[in-house]
Amino acid sequence: MRRNTFASLSARLGRLKSWEGLLLAILVVVVGFNAVSTPHYLQVGNLINLFHLHIEEIIVALIMTFIIINAEIDLSVGSVMGLAGCVMAFMWERKVPIEMGVAAALLTGVLVGAFNGFMVSYVGLTSLVVTLAGLIGYRGLAHVLLEDRSIGNFPEWFDRLGQQPLVGPVPFALIAFFVMLVIALVVLQNSGFGRYVYVIGNSKEAARYSGVNVRRVKMMLFIALGLISAFAGLLLAARLGSMRGDTATGIELTVITMVVLGGVSIFGGSGSLYGVLLSILIVLNLRNGMGLLNISGDTQTGVIGALLILSVLVPNIAQEARSIWSRRRHVQRVQAVEEQKGG
């Protein structure tokens, strides 16, 4: 009984010392500060609004987690969101039924994702270069479609999906997020495909020698990210009630911050959706709290950028500190053995 109790206590302490434990502590502090400084912060309406205002970013962050664990990155997700929404708005302006515009927007996301995946998997270009070019190119296409115009007046049912509750006080987009979260958790943490994502992220060559079809896995990931980014762009269009060529600009910064802050290594091969979920809650609560305190959007963006730097810097510093500590312990043990021999 004592051994089981000690083992359970050790496991709990181990989790508290983990990155997820640190994120949980930070989340508690942030929520506590917001609750004390802002009346009614913990009311249901504000908590739903906290998710609703950034629902598109957190939906994309789920799939971006797969991409980064796979040792890739996609800087074009904001531009893909904007392009998909603009495709739908462009067709709607020309009296095409909104359902066909939605289908065309989703197909655009699939094609963009397939192009990114092909260039990375088969041509051999780095995802950083491919998606950086996509960030510029897809945004340019969005501007070509709508120029400087804002297209709106979508059908009532479409706007209602983004602006009105669907079940009780919960909007459609939030329900979609939780459904996708469950699916993503099952696929990444409990399926063969999820294991392939980790194995490739650790070493592509080792994965190939193990019989994993690396190209196919990467293609599937980029296509999925393109499709989900397009879906998020449609949700954004529904929530805003209009689309412009510059809609969703800069969203990729917040998405990548959420994933990397969640403990996913920027070099691939490690991390989990549990940590990403905690980092999502931290970022959302920070933004919501700063918004309620009337802190400007530019300052909020600066805070998110600082979080991105810290999320990359802190694990590296911690790893280096552990390496130095291990070397010192090794030297001390060697010295102790030599002293015993000399004695």
GROMACS .gro file of C-alpha atoms in nm:
model
  343
    1MET     CA    1   0.000   0.000   0.000
    2ARG     CA    2   0.282   0.242   0.090
    3ARG     CA    3   0.462   0.161  -0.236
    4ASN     CA    4   0.149   0.232  -0.441
    5THR     CA    5   0.093   0.559  -0.256
    6PHE     CA    6   0.456   0.662  -0.308
    7ALA     CA    7   0.442   0.567  -0.678
    8SER     CA    8   0.122   0.768  -0.724
    9LEU     CA    9   0.274   1.069  -0.547
   10SER     CA   10   0.589   1.042  -0.759
   11ALA     CA   11   0.383   1.028  -1.078
   12ARG     CA   12   0.189   1.339  -0.974
   13LEU     CA   13   0.509   1.526  -0.890
   14GLY     CA   14   0.653   1.420  -1.226
   15ARG     CA   15   0.353   1.568  -1.405
   16LEU     CA   16   0.381   1.890  -1.207
   17LYS     CA   17   0.745   1.920  -1.309
   18SER     CA   18   0.654   1.865  -1.675
   19TRP     CA   19   0.588   2.140  -1.928
   20GLU     CA   20   0.215   2.067  -1.907
   21GLY     CA   21   0.233   2.116  -1.530
   22LEU     CA   22   0.399   2.453  -1.579
   23LEU     CA   23   0.135   2.554  -1.834
   24LEU     CA   24  -0.141   2.451  -1.593
   25ALA     CA   25   0.014   2.669  -1.320
   26ILE     CA   26   0.039   2.965  -1.560
   27LEU     CA   27  -0.322   2.915  -1.667
   28VAL     CA   28  -0.440   2.919  -1.306
   29VAL     CA   29  -0.250   3.245  -1.243
   30VAL     CA   30  -0.385   3.412  -1.559
   31VAL     CA   31  -0.745   3.309  -1.494
   32GLY     CA   32  -0.715   3.409  -1.128
   33PHE     CA   33  -0.576   3.752  -1.217
   34ASN     CA   34  -0.848   3.813  -1.477
   35ALA     CA   35  -1.121   3.699  -1.240
   36VAL     CA   36  -1.001   3.935  -0.967
   37SER     CA   37  -0.938   4.236  -1.193
   38THR     CA   38  -1.250   4.206  -1.409
   39PRO     CA   39  -1.603   4.165  -1.271
   40HIS     CA   40  -1.813   3.884  -1.421
   41TYR     CA   41  -1.506   3.735  -1.597
   42LEU     CA   42  -1.606   3.378  -1.513
   43GLN     CA   43  -1.964   3.412  -1.633
   44VAL     CA   44  -2.072   3.164  -1.901
   45GLY     CA   45  -2.129   3.434  -2.160
   46ASN     CA   46  -1.776   3.569  -2.131
   47LEU     CA   47  -1.621   3.222  -2.133
   48ILE     CA   48  -1.803   3.134  -2.454
   49ASN     CA   49  -1.708   3.470  -2.603
   50LEU     CA   50  -1.346   3.398  -2.506
   51PHE     CA   51  -1.350   3.098  -2.744
   52HIS     CA   52  -1.581   3.245  -3.005
   53LEU     CA   53  -1.366   3.549  -3.089
   54HIS     CA   54  -1.065   3.330  -3.176
   55ILE     CA   55  -1.234   3.003  -3.269
   56GLU     CA   56  -1.082   2.996  -3.619
   57GLU     CA   57  -0.727   3.014  -3.482
   58ILE     CA   58  -0.771   2.733  -3.234
   59ILE     CA   59  -0.933   2.507  -3.495
   60VAL     CA   60  -0.632   2.550  -3.723
   61ALA     CA   61  -0.396   2.501  -3.426
   62LEU     CA   62  -0.525   2.144  -3.383
   63ILE     CA   63  -0.403   2.039  -3.728
   64MET     CA   64  -0.092   2.256  -3.709
   65THR     CA   65   0.007   2.039  -3.411
   66PHE     CA   66   0.031   1.738  -3.644
   67ILE     CA   67   0.238   1.938  -3.894
   68ILE     CA   68   0.495   2.062  -3.641
   69ILE     CA   69   0.527   1.724  -3.466
   70ASN     CA   70   0.599   1.591  -3.816
   71ALA     CA   71   0.897   1.834  -3.830
   72GLU     CA   72   0.728   2.067  -4.082
   73ILE     CA   73   0.562   2.406  -4.057
   74ASP     CA   74   0.299   2.602  -4.250
   75LEU     CA   75   0.319   2.980  -4.255
   76SER     CA   76   0.042   3.016  -4.512
   77VAL     CA   77  -0.262   2.915  -4.302
   78GLY     CA   78  -0.386   3.274  -4.255
   79SER     CA   79  -0.358   3.339  -4.629
   80VAL     CA   80  -0.540   3.013  -4.707
   81MET     CA   81  -0.820   3.115  -4.471
   82GLY     CA   82  -0.845   3.451  -4.645
   83LEU     CA   83  -0.829   3.300  -4.994
   84ALA     CA   84  -1.101   3.043  -4.920
   85GLY     CA   85  -1.331   3.308  -4.779
   86CYS     CA   86  -1.265   3.534  -5.077
   87VAL     CA   87  -1.342   3.252  -5.323
   88MET     CA   88  -1.678   3.204  -5.158
   89ALA     CA   89  -1.748   3.580  -5.148
   90PHE     CA   90  -1.636   3.624  -5.510
   91MET     CA   91  -1.882   3.356  -5.628
   92TRP     CA   92  -2.161   3.494  -5.408
   93GLU     CA   93  -2.114   3.840  -5.558
   94ARG     CA   94  -2.172   3.682  -5.901
   95LYS     CA   95  -2.503   3.530  -5.790
   96VAL     CA   96  -2.366   3.178  -5.751
   97PRO     CA   97  -2.554   2.988  -5.476
   98ILE     CA   98  -2.373   3.011  -5.144
   99GLU     CA   99  -2.359   2.631  -5.115
  100MET     CA  100  -2.152   2.611  -5.434
  101GLY     CA  101  -1.929   2.889  -5.305
  102VAL     CA  102  -1.870   2.699  -4.981
  103ALA     CA  103  -1.783   2.383  -5.177
  104ALA     CA  104  -1.546   2.581  -5.400
  105ALA     CA  105  -1.379   2.735  -5.094
  106LEU     CA  106  -1.323   2.394  -4.933
  107LEU     CA  107  -1.190   2.258  -5.263
  108THR     CA  108  -0.952   2.554  -5.277
  109GLY     CA  109  -0.816   2.455  -4.937
  110VAL     CA  110  -0.766   2.096  -5.051
  111LEU     CA  111  -0.585   2.205  -5.368
  112VAL     CA  112  -0.361   2.449  -5.180
  113GLY     CA  113  -0.278   2.184  -4.921
  114ALA     CA  114  -0.204   1.930  -5.196
  115PHE     CA  115   0.026   2.180  -5.368
  116ASN     CA  116   0.214   2.254  -5.046
  117GLY     CA  117   0.240   1.883  -4.967
  118PHE     CA  118   0.360   1.795  -5.317
  119MET     CA  119   0.631   2.062  -5.313
  120VAL     CA  120   0.753   1.943  -4.973
  121SER     CA  121   0.712   1.566  -5.012
  122TYR     CA  122   0.795   1.502  -5.377
  123VAL     CA  123   0.992   1.804  -5.498
  124GLY     CA  124   1.194   1.815  -5.176
  125LEU     CA  125   1.164   2.184  -5.089
  126THR     CA  126   1.154   2.284  -4.725
  127SER     CA  127   0.810   2.359  -4.584
  128LEU     CA  128   0.937   2.692  -4.449
  129VAL     CA  129   1.019   2.815  -4.802
  130VAL     CA  130   0.710   2.667  -4.968
  131THR     CA  131   0.461   2.806  -4.718
  132LEU     CA  132   0.636   3.142  -4.688
  133ALA     CA  133   0.587   3.177  -5.064
  134GLY     CA  134   0.230   3.061  -5.014
  135LEU     CA  135   0.171   3.322  -4.746
  136ILE     CA  136   0.248   3.588  -5.005
  137GLY     CA  137   0.101   3.419  -5.312
  138TYR     CA  138  -0.232   3.305  -5.168
  139ARG     CA  139  -0.286   3.646  -5.011
  140GLY     CA  140  -0.216   3.802  -5.349
  141LEU     CA  141  -0.482   3.581  -5.510
  142ALA     CA  142  -0.732   3.687  -5.244
  143HIS     CA  143  -0.664   4.053  -5.327
  144VAL     CA  144  -0.700   3.981  -5.699
  145LEU     CA  145  -1.044   3.830  -5.640
  146LEU     CA  146  -1.189   4.108  -5.423
  147GLU     CA  147  -0.943   4.392  -5.481
  148ASP     CA  148  -1.013   4.645  -5.203
  149ARG     CA  149  -1.382   4.565  -5.176
  150SER     CA  150  -1.567   4.417  -4.880
  151ILE     CA  151  -1.826   4.157  -4.983
  152GLY     CA  152  -2.107   4.071  -4.744
  153ASN     CA  153  -2.486   4.035  -4.728
  154PHE     CA  154  -2.456   3.658  -4.714
  155PRO     CA  155  -2.768   3.444  -4.660
  156GLU     CA  156  -2.917   3.462  -4.315
  157TRP     CA  157  -2.851   3.095  -4.237
  158PHE     CA  158  -2.480   3.139  -4.320
  159ASP     CA  159  -2.436   3.444  -4.099
  160ARG     CA  160  -2.631   3.272  -3.822
  161LEU     CA  161  -2.377   2.988  -3.815
  162GLY     CA  162  -2.106   3.234  -3.720
  163GLN     CA  163  -2.300   3.482  -3.509
  164GLN     CA  164  -2.584   3.303  -3.327
  165PRO     CA  165  -2.590   3.019  -3.070
  166LEU     CA  166  -2.676   2.677  -3.207
  167VAL     CA  167  -2.728   2.467  -2.893
  168GLY     CA  168  -2.815   2.671  -2.585
  169PRO     CA  169  -2.558   2.952  -2.564
  170VAL     CA  170  -2.299   2.753  -2.765
  171PRO     CA  171  -2.231   2.855  -3.129
  172PHE     CA  172  -2.175   2.611  -3.416
  173ALA     CA  173  -1.802   2.687  -3.445
  174LEU     CA  174  -1.736   2.595  -3.082
  175ILE     CA  175  -1.920   2.264  -3.123
  176ALA     CA  176  -1.712   2.197  -3.436
  177PHE     CA  177  -1.393   2.268  -3.240
  178PHE     CA  178  -1.472   2.020  -2.964
  179VAL     CA  179  -1.568   1.749  -3.215
  180MET     CA  180  -1.241   1.807  -3.402
  181LEU     CA  181  -1.047   1.807  -3.073
  182VAL     CA  182  -1.178   1.461  -2.982
  183ILE     CA  183  -1.101   1.327  -3.330
  184ALA     CA  184  -0.753   1.481  -3.328
  185LEU     CA  185  -0.677   1.335  -2.983
  186VAL     CA  186  -0.781   0.987  -3.092
  187VAL     CA  187  -0.586   1.002  -3.418
  188LEU     CA  188  -0.265   1.153  -3.279
  189GLN     CA  189  -0.243   0.975  -2.945
  190ASN     CA  190  -0.412   0.641  -3.015
  191SER     CA  191  -0.373   0.543  -3.380
  192GLY     CA  192  -0.110   0.401  -3.613
  193PHE     CA  193  -0.121   0.717  -3.823
  194GLY     CA  194  -0.042   0.922  -3.515
  195ARG     CA  195   0.261   0.704  -3.443
  196TYR     CA  196   0.379   0.760  -3.800
  197VAL     CA  197   0.354   1.137  -3.744
  198TYR     CA  198   0.587   1.111  -3.443
  199VAL     CA  199   0.828   0.865  -3.605
  200ILE     CA  200   0.872   1.081  -3.915
  201GLY     CA  201   0.918   1.388  -3.697
  202ASN     CA  202   1.201   1.216  -3.511
  203SER     CA  203   1.375   1.089  -3.825
  204LYS     CA  204   1.249   1.063  -4.181
  205GLU     CA  205   1.522   0.817  -4.272
  206ALA     CA  206   1.443   0.587  -3.980
  207ALA     CA  207   1.077   0.603  -4.075
  208ARG     CA  208   1.155   0.505  -4.435
  209TYR     CA  209   1.369   0.211  -4.322
  210SER     CA  210   1.078   0.104  -4.101
  211GLY     CA  211   0.849   0.089  -4.404
  212VAL     CA  212   0.655   0.410  -4.341
  213ASN     CA  213   0.536   0.588  -4.654
  214VAL     CA  214   0.674   0.928  -4.553
  215ARG     CA  215   0.556   1.112  -4.862
  216ARG     CA  216   0.198   0.994  -4.827
  217VAL     CA  217   0.179   1.088  -4.459
  218LYS     CA  218   0.312   1.438  -4.529
  219MET     CA  219   0.074   1.483  -4.822
  220MET     CA  220  -0.221   1.380  -4.604
  221LEU     CA  221  -0.118   1.624  -4.331
  222PHE     CA  222  -0.083   1.923  -4.564
  223ILE     CA  223  -0.412   1.844  -4.741
  224ALA     CA  224  -0.588   1.817  -4.405
  225LEU     CA  225  -0.440   2.149  -4.293
  226GLY     CA  226  -0.546   2.316  -4.618
  227LEU     CA  227  -0.901   2.183  -4.583
  228ILE     CA  228  -0.933   2.285  -4.217
  229SER     CA  229  -0.784   2.628  -4.289
  230ALA     CA  230  -1.045   2.680  -4.562
  231PHE     CA  231  -1.318   2.567  -4.322
  232ALA     CA  232  -1.187   2.814  -4.063
  233GLY     CA  233  -1.191   3.087  -4.328
  234LEU     CA  234  -1.558   3.019  -4.393
  235LEU     CA  235  -1.633   3.030  -4.020
  236LEU     CA  236  -1.454   3.366  -4.004
  237ALA     CA  237  -1.658   3.498  -4.296
  238ALA     CA  238  -1.978   3.388  -4.122
  239ARG     CA  239  -1.874   3.546  -3.792
  240LEU     CA  240  -1.770   3.877  -3.948
  241GLY     CA  241  -2.055   3.884  -4.199
  242SER     CA  242  -1.821   3.997  -4.480
  243MET     CA  243  -1.488   3.923  -4.648
  244ARG     CA  244  -1.195   4.134  -4.765
  245GLY     CA  245  -0.869   4.041  -4.930
  246ASP     CA  246  -0.677   4.112  -4.610
  247THR     CA  247  -0.903   3.911  -4.376
  248ALA     CA  248  -0.716   3.671  -4.143
  249THR     CA  249  -0.382   3.846  -4.193
  250GLY     CA  250  -0.131   3.748  -3.923
  251ILE     CA  251  -0.331   3.459  -3.780
  252GLU     CA  252  -0.042   3.220  -3.843
  253LEU     CA  253   0.159   3.388  -3.563
  254THR     CA  254  -0.104   3.306  -3.300
  255VAL     CA  255  -0.156   2.952  -3.434
  256ILE     CA  256   0.213   2.864  -3.424
  257THR     CA  257   0.249   3.024  -3.080
  258MET     CA  258  -0.032   2.808  -2.944
  259VAL     CA  259   0.133   2.491  -3.074
  260VAL     CA  260   0.491   2.565  -2.972
  261LEU     CA  261   0.391   2.708  -2.633
  262GLY     CA  262   0.206   2.380  -2.578
  263GLY     CA  263   0.536   2.194  -2.564
  264VAL     CA  264   0.552   2.076  -2.926
  265SER     CA  265   0.915   2.085  -3.038
  266ILE     CA  266   0.970   2.318  -3.333
  267PHE     CA  267   1.215   2.052  -3.459
  268GLY     CA  268   0.946   1.783  -3.454
  269GLY     CA  269   0.905   1.443  -3.292
  270SER     CA  270   0.762   1.543  -2.954
  271GLY     CA  271   0.465   1.712  -2.796
  272SER     CA  272   0.098   1.641  -2.735
  273LEU     CA  273  -0.243   1.791  -2.791
  274TYR     CA  274  -0.294   1.808  -2.414
  275GLY     CA  275  -0.019   2.067  -2.385
  276VAL     CA  276  -0.152   2.251  -2.691
  277LEU     CA  277  -0.499   2.265  -2.534
  278LEU     CA  278  -0.350   2.422  -2.220
  279SER     CA  279  -0.156   2.677  -2.425
  280ILE     CA  280  -0.474   2.759  -2.621
  281LEU     CA  281  -0.651   2.834  -2.294
  282ILE     CA  282  -0.358   3.051  -2.179
  283VAL     CA  283  -0.351   3.255  -2.501
  284LEU     CA  284  -0.729   3.296  -2.510
  285ASN     CA  285  -0.746   3.405  -2.146
  286LEU     CA  286  -0.455   3.646  -2.194
  287ARG     CA  287  -0.618   3.805  -2.497
  288ASN     CA  288  -0.959   3.818  -2.336
  289GLY     CA  289  -0.821   3.970  -2.019
  290MET     CA  290  -0.617   4.230  -2.208
  291GLY     CA  291  -0.920   4.315  -2.421
  292LEU     CA  292  -1.138   4.369  -2.116
  293LEU     CA  293  -0.866   4.594  -1.973
  294ASN     CA  294  -0.874   4.800  -2.297
  295ILE     CA  295  -0.520   4.703  -2.398
  296SER     CA  296  -0.467   4.774  -2.768
  297GLY     CA  297  -0.458   4.504  -3.034
  298ASP     CA  298  -0.098   4.590  -3.125
  299THR     CA  299   0.010   4.533  -2.765
  300GLN     CA  300  -0.176   4.202  -2.759
  301THR     CA  301   0.007   4.094  -3.075
  302GLY     CA  302   0.337   4.191  -2.913
  303VAL     CA  303   0.257   3.977  -2.610
  304ILE     CA  304   0.177   3.679  -2.835
  305GLY     CA  305   0.507   3.733  -3.020
  306ALA     CA  306   0.695   3.739  -2.689
  307LEU     CA  307   0.522   3.414  -2.589
  308LEU     CA  308   0.641   3.255  -2.914
  309ILE     CA  309   1.001   3.353  -2.841
  310LEU     CA  310   0.980   3.232  -2.481
  311SER     CA  311   0.817   2.903  -2.581
  312VAL     CA  312   1.118   2.826  -2.802
  313LEU     CA  313   1.383   2.975  -2.573
  314VAL     CA  314   1.281   2.835  -2.233
  315PRO     CA  315   1.288   2.462  -2.328
  316ASN     CA  316   1.632   2.507  -2.488
  317ILE     CA  317   1.764   2.679  -2.176
  318ALA     CA  318   1.614   2.409  -1.955
  319GLN     CA  319   1.768   2.134  -2.168
  320GLU     CA  320   2.108   2.301  -2.157
  321ALA     CA  321   2.080   2.341  -1.779
  322ARG     CA  322   1.997   1.971  -1.743
  323SER     CA  323   2.296   1.879  -1.961
  324ILE     CA  324   2.531   2.093  -1.750
  325TRP     CA  325   2.390   1.945  -1.429
  326SER     CA  326   2.430   1.589  -1.564
  327ARG     CA  327   2.791   1.655  -1.665
  328ARG     CA  328   2.869   1.797  -1.321
  329ARG     CA  329   2.712   1.498  -1.148
  330HIS     CA  330   2.912   1.265  -1.370
  331VAL     CA  331   3.236   1.448  -1.290
  332GLN     CA  332   3.156   1.436  -0.918
  333ARG     CA  333   3.092   1.062  -0.934
  334VAL     CA  334   3.417   1.003  -1.120
  335GLN     CA  335   3.607   1.211  -0.865
  336ALA     CA  336   3.444   1.021  -0.579
  337VAL     CA  337   3.545   0.687  -0.732
  338GLU     CA  338   3.903   0.806  -0.782
  339GLU     CA  339   3.922   0.928  -0.422
  340GLN     CA  340   3.799   0.592  -0.298
  341LYS     CA  341   4.063   0.415  -0.506
  342GLY     CA  342   4.332   0.653  -0.379
  343GLY     CA  343   4.222   0.596  -0.019
   0.00000   0.00000   0.00000
